C-alpha cells in the first residue's frame, strides 16, 4: 500500500509533463477558450477561474511553508490564509461553473466536449469540498495539525530522494481521498480545456518575445488581430 503513494504521484507528474508537451505540439495551447464565439458568461469565467485558482494554490503553498512538522501557522497568518483560501475557492468554483456548464447543457456547435472535460468540474468541486473538510477537521489542533503531518509531509518528500509514503498510508481516509483527488487533477489537467489557462499566455508571450528579438532593430511589429 505504501508503494501506491509513490507510484501514483510520480505517474501524475509524468502525465502532467507529457500532456503539456503533447498539447503544445498539438495546438500551441490554443484552447477552446480562444474561440471568439464564447458567450459573456464564459468570457467572465475564463478571467475569474485562473485568478481564484491561482490564489488558492498560493494560499496552500504558504500554509505548507509556514506550518511546522505537527503544527499549523500561528495567529494572524493562519487567519489570513484561511480567509483568502475560502474566498478564492468560491471565486475559482464560480469561474469553473461559468466555463463548463453552458456547454454541458447547450450542446454547442463548437468542438464536442470530451469525457475528460465532463469530469473536470466535479473533480474541482471535490477538491474544494475536501479542502474545506480537512481545514475544519476537529481532530487538528495547535499541537497536532493533521494536514502538516500527512499531506504536506508526503508532498514535500516527493521532491527529495527519500519519499515518505507512510505519511499518507496512515492518514485518515478524508486526507487520502484529498490526495487522490489532487493527483487526478494534476494528471488530467493538460487534457482538459483548462490546459491553456496558465500555459497558453506564457507560451504566447515567449513566442512573441522571440519574434521581436529576431526582427531587425527599428522594424515595426505586426499588429495583433
Short mmCIF file of C-alpha atoms in Angstrom, two decimals:
data_model
loop_
_atom_site.label_atom_id
_atom_site.label_comp_id
_atom_site.label_asym_id
_atom_site.label_seq_id
_atom_site.Cartn_x
_atom_site.Cartn_y
_atom_site.Cartn_z
CA UNK A 1 0.00 0.00 0.00
CA UNK A 2 2.84 2.43 0.78
CA UNK A 3 4.25 1.86 -2.72
CA UNK A 4 0.99 3.20 -4.12
CA UNK A 5 1.69 6.63 -2.61
CA UNK A 6 4.98 6.72 -4.50
CA UNK A 7 3.86 5.37 -7.88
CA UNK A 8 0.68 7.44 -8.15
CA UNK A 9 2.20 10.91 -7.61
CA UNK A 10 5.13 10.34 -9.94
CA UNK A 11 2.74 8.93 -12.56
CA UNK A 12 0.59 12.07 -12.20
CA UNK A 13 3.65 14.31 -12.55
CA UNK A 14 4.70 12.39 -15.67
CA UNK A 15 1.22 12.74 -17.16
CA UNK A 16 1.30 16.46 -16.38
CA UNK A 17 4.65 16.96 -18.12
CA UNK A 18 3.99 14.69 -21.13
CA UNK A 19 0.48 16.07 -21.50
CA UNK A 20 1.71 19.65 -21.72
CA UNK A 21 4.30 18.66 -24.32
CA UNK A 22 1.60 16.86 -26.33
CA UNK A 23 -0.77 19.83 -26.02
CA UNK A 24 1.93 22.26 -27.13
CA UNK A 25 2.71 20.20 -30.22
CA UNK A 26 -0.98 19.70 -30.95
CA UNK A 27 -2.37 23.22 -30.79
CA UNK A 28 0.14 25.50 -29.03
CA UNK A 29 -2.38 25.77 -26.18
CA UNK A 30 -4.93 27.44 -28.44
CA UNK A 31 -7.62 26.03 -26.23
CA UNK A 32 -11.37 26.11 -26.61
CA UNK A 33 -11.47 29.40 -24.75
CA UNK A 34 -9.70 31.17 -27.59
CA UNK A 35 -12.83 30.88 -29.75
CA UNK A 36 -14.44 34.23 -30.39
CA UNK A 37 -17.97 32.83 -30.12
CA UNK A 38 -17.70 32.32 -26.37
CA UNK A 39 -20.63 33.86 -24.60
CA UNK A 40 -20.30 36.56 -21.97
CA UNK A 41 -20.52 34.17 -19.03
CA UNK A 42 -17.68 32.02 -20.39
CA UNK A 43 -15.51 35.06 -21.02
CA UNK A 44 -16.04 36.12 -17.43
CA UNK A 45 -15.29 32.59 -16.25
CA UNK A 46 -12.05 32.48 -18.26
CA UNK A 47 -10.86 35.51 -16.28
CA UNK A 48 -12.27 34.60 -12.88
CA UNK A 49 -11.17 30.96 -12.71
CA UNK A 50 -7.39 31.41 -13.12
CA UNK A 51 -7.44 34.27 -10.63
CA UNK A 52 -9.25 32.28 -7.94
CA UNK A 53 -7.42 29.02 -8.63
CA UNK A 54 -4.02 30.70 -8.59
CA UNK A 55 -4.75 32.35 -5.25
CA UNK A 56 -5.91 29.03 -3.77
CA UNK A 57 -2.66 27.36 -4.83
CA UNK A 58 -0.63 30.27 -3.45
CA UNK A 59 -2.50 30.07 -0.13
CA UNK A 60 -1.89 26.31 0.16
CA UNK A 61 1.81 26.75 -0.60
CA UNK A 62 2.02 29.50 2.03
CA UNK A 63 0.28 27.19 4.51
CA UNK A 64 2.71 24.36 3.72
CA UNK A 65 5.76 26.60 4.09
CA UNK A 66 4.51 28.24 7.30
CA UNK A 67 3.43 25.01 9.01
CA UNK A 68 5.67 23.07 11.33
CA UNK A 69 6.05 19.31 11.31
CA UNK A 70 2.99 18.95 13.54
CA UNK A 71 1.62 22.49 13.91
CA UNK A 72 -0.28 24.96 11.77
CA UNK A 73 0.70 28.61 11.22
CA UNK A 74 0.00 30.80 14.21
CA UNK A 75 -2.18 33.82 14.81
CA UNK A 76 -2.84 36.34 12.06
CA UNK A 77 -1.01 34.30 9.41
CA UNK A 78 -3.39 31.37 9.83
CA UNK A 79 -6.47 33.60 9.80
CA UNK A 80 -5.27 35.40 6.67
CA UNK A 81 -4.56 32.13 4.87
CA UNK A 82 -7.97 30.76 5.87
CA UNK A 83 -9.93 33.83 4.72
CA UNK A 84 -8.03 34.18 1.44
CA UNK A 85 -8.35 30.48 0.64
CA UNK A 86 -12.09 30.37 1.33
CA UNK A 87 -12.85 33.43 -0.80
CA UNK A 88 -10.57 32.33 -3.64
CA UNK A 89 -12.08 28.84 -3.58
CA UNK A 90 -15.55 30.25 -4.14
CA UNK A 91 -14.24 32.51 -6.92
CA UNK A 92 -12.47 29.61 -8.65
CA UNK A 93 -15.52 27.36 -8.43
CA UNK A 94 -17.76 30.11 -9.81
CA UNK A 95 -15.36 30.61 -12.70
CA UNK A 96 -15.29 26.87 -13.45
CA UNK A 97 -19.10 26.73 -13.45
CA UNK A 98 -19.29 29.67 -15.88
CA UNK A 99 -16.77 27.98 -18.16
CA UNK A 100 -18.18 24.46 -18.29
CA UNK A 101 -21.90 24.49 -17.53
CA UNK A 102 -23.14 26.40 -20.64
CA UNK A 103 -21.64 23.81 -23.00
CA UNK A 104 -22.64 20.86 -20.84
CA UNK A 105 -26.31 21.81 -21.12
CA UNK A 106 -26.47 23.55 -24.51
CA UNK A 107 -24.64 21.12 -26.85
CA UNK A 108 -22.97 23.94 -28.84
CA UNK A 109 -21.65 23.74 -32.39
CA UNK A 110 -18.08 24.23 -31.16
CA UNK A 111 -15.82 21.17 -30.84
CA UNK A 112 -17.56 18.48 -28.79
CA UNK A 113 -16.52 18.30 -25.17
CA UNK A 114 -14.64 15.18 -24.17
CA UNK A 115 -15.29 12.85 -21.25
CA UNK A 116 -12.30 14.43 -19.51
CA UNK A 117 -13.99 17.84 -19.77
CA UNK A 118 -17.17 16.36 -18.33
CA UNK A 119 -15.45 15.21 -15.13
CA UNK A 120 -13.31 18.33 -14.70
CA UNK A 121 -15.94 20.37 -12.87
CA UNK A 122 -16.88 17.54 -10.44
CA UNK A 123 -13.19 16.96 -9.70
CA UNK A 124 -12.66 20.67 -9.00
CA UNK A 125 -15.70 20.76 -6.71
CA UNK A 126 -14.50 17.60 -4.92
CA UNK A 127 -11.13 19.25 -4.41
CA UNK A 128 -12.77 22.33 -2.90
CA UNK A 129 -15.04 20.32 -0.58
CA UNK A 130 -12.26 18.02 0.59
CA UNK A 131 -10.10 21.07 1.30
CA UNK A 132 -12.85 22.57 3.45
CA UNK A 133 -13.32 19.28 5.33
CA UNK A 134 -9.66 18.88 6.26
CA UNK A 135 -9.33 22.57 7.04
CA UNK A 136 -12.00 22.28 9.71
CA UNK A 137 -11.04 18.80 10.91
CA UNK A 138 -11.88 18.85 14.66
CA UNK A 139 -9.00 16.45 15.34
CA UNK A 140 -6.48 19.01 14.14
CA UNK A 141 -5.24 21.38 16.81
CA UNK A 142 -2.33 23.68 17.54
CA UNK A 143 -0.39 20.67 18.82
CA UNK A 144 -1.38 18.29 16.04
CA UNK A 145 -2.03 19.63 12.55
CA UNK A 146 -3.09 16.57 10.53
CA UNK A 147 -2.60 18.27 7.18
CA UNK A 148 1.04 19.04 8.01
CA UNK A 149 1.57 15.53 9.36
CA UNK A 150 0.09 13.82 6.30
CA UNK A 151 -0.43 15.74 3.05
CA UNK A 152 2.32 18.32 3.49
CA UNK A 153 4.91 15.83 4.76
CA UNK A 154 4.14 13.44 1.92
CA UNK A 155 4.06 16.06 -0.85
CA UNK A 156 7.31 17.73 0.21
CA UNK A 157 9.06 14.37 0.38
CA UNK A 158 8.21 13.61 -3.24
CA UNK A 159 10.78 16.21 -4.33
CA UNK A 160 13.57 14.61 -2.30
CA UNK A 161 15.48 11.35 -2.57
CA UNK A 162 13.54 9.98 0.40
CA UNK A 163 9.76 9.87 -0.31
CA UNK A 164 7.57 9.43 2.76
CA UNK A 165 4.56 7.35 1.68
CA UNK A 166 3.85 6.31 5.27
CA UNK A 167 2.55 9.81 5.96
CA UNK A 168 -0.39 9.08 3.67
CA UNK A 169 -0.66 5.36 4.31
CA UNK A 170 -1.58 6.01 7.95
CA UNK A 171 -3.58 9.20 7.32
CA UNK A 172 -7.38 9.34 7.83
CA UNK A 173 -9.46 8.46 4.77
CA UNK A 174 -10.50 12.04 4.02
CA UNK A 175 -6.83 13.02 3.73
CA UNK A 176 -6.14 10.06 1.48
CA UNK A 177 -9.17 10.98 -0.63
CA UNK A 178 -7.96 14.56 -0.99
CA UNK A 179 -4.53 13.35 -2.03
CA UNK A 180 -6.05 11.15 -4.73
CA UNK A 181 -8.30 13.98 -5.95
CA UNK A 182 -5.34 16.32 -6.29
CA UNK A 183 -3.31 13.68 -8.14
CA UNK A 184 -6.21 13.10 -10.53
CA UNK A 185 -6.46 16.83 -11.20
CA UNK A 186 -2.71 17.09 -11.86
CA UNK A 187 -2.75 14.07 -14.19
CA UNK A 188 -5.75 15.18 -16.25
CA UNK A 189 -5.04 18.94 -16.38
CA UNK A 190 -3.23 19.06 -19.77
CA UNK A 191 -6.01 17.07 -21.43
CA UNK A 192 -8.83 19.40 -20.38
CA UNK A 193 -9.97 22.74 -21.69
CA UNK A 194 -8.18 24.33 -18.76
CA UNK A 195 -4.76 23.40 -20.17
CA UNK A 196 -4.23 26.79 -21.79
CA UNK A 197 -5.44 28.89 -18.88
CA UNK A 198 -1.92 29.30 -17.46
CA UNK A 199 0.42 27.75 -20.03
CA UNK A 200 -1.17 29.45 -23.03
CA UNK A 201 -0.37 33.06 -22.09
CA UNK A 202 3.18 32.08 -21.06
CA UNK A 203 3.82 30.33 -24.39
CA UNK A 204 2.37 33.21 -26.39
CA UNK A 205 4.45 35.80 -24.56
CA UNK A 206 7.56 33.67 -25.02
CA UNK A 207 6.96 33.25 -28.75
CA UNK A 208 6.18 36.94 -29.16
CA UNK A 209 9.40 37.85 -27.34
CA UNK A 210 11.45 35.57 -29.59
CA UNK A 211 9.80 37.04 -32.68
CA UNK A 212 10.65 40.58 -31.59
CA UNK A 213 14.27 39.64 -30.81
CA UNK A 214 14.72 38.16 -34.29
CA UNK A 215 13.43 41.30 -36.03
CA UNK A 216 16.00 43.88 -37.19
CA UNK A 217 16.22 46.93 -34.98
CA UNK A 218 13.60 49.50 -35.90
CA UNK A 219 11.34 47.09 -37.79
CA UNK A 220 7.72 47.65 -36.72
CA UNK A 221 5.86 44.64 -35.38
CA UNK A 222 2.64 43.49 -36.96
CA UNK A 223 -0.48 44.44 -35.02
CA UNK A 224 -2.38 41.71 -33.19
CA UNK A 225 -5.69 40.63 -34.72
#
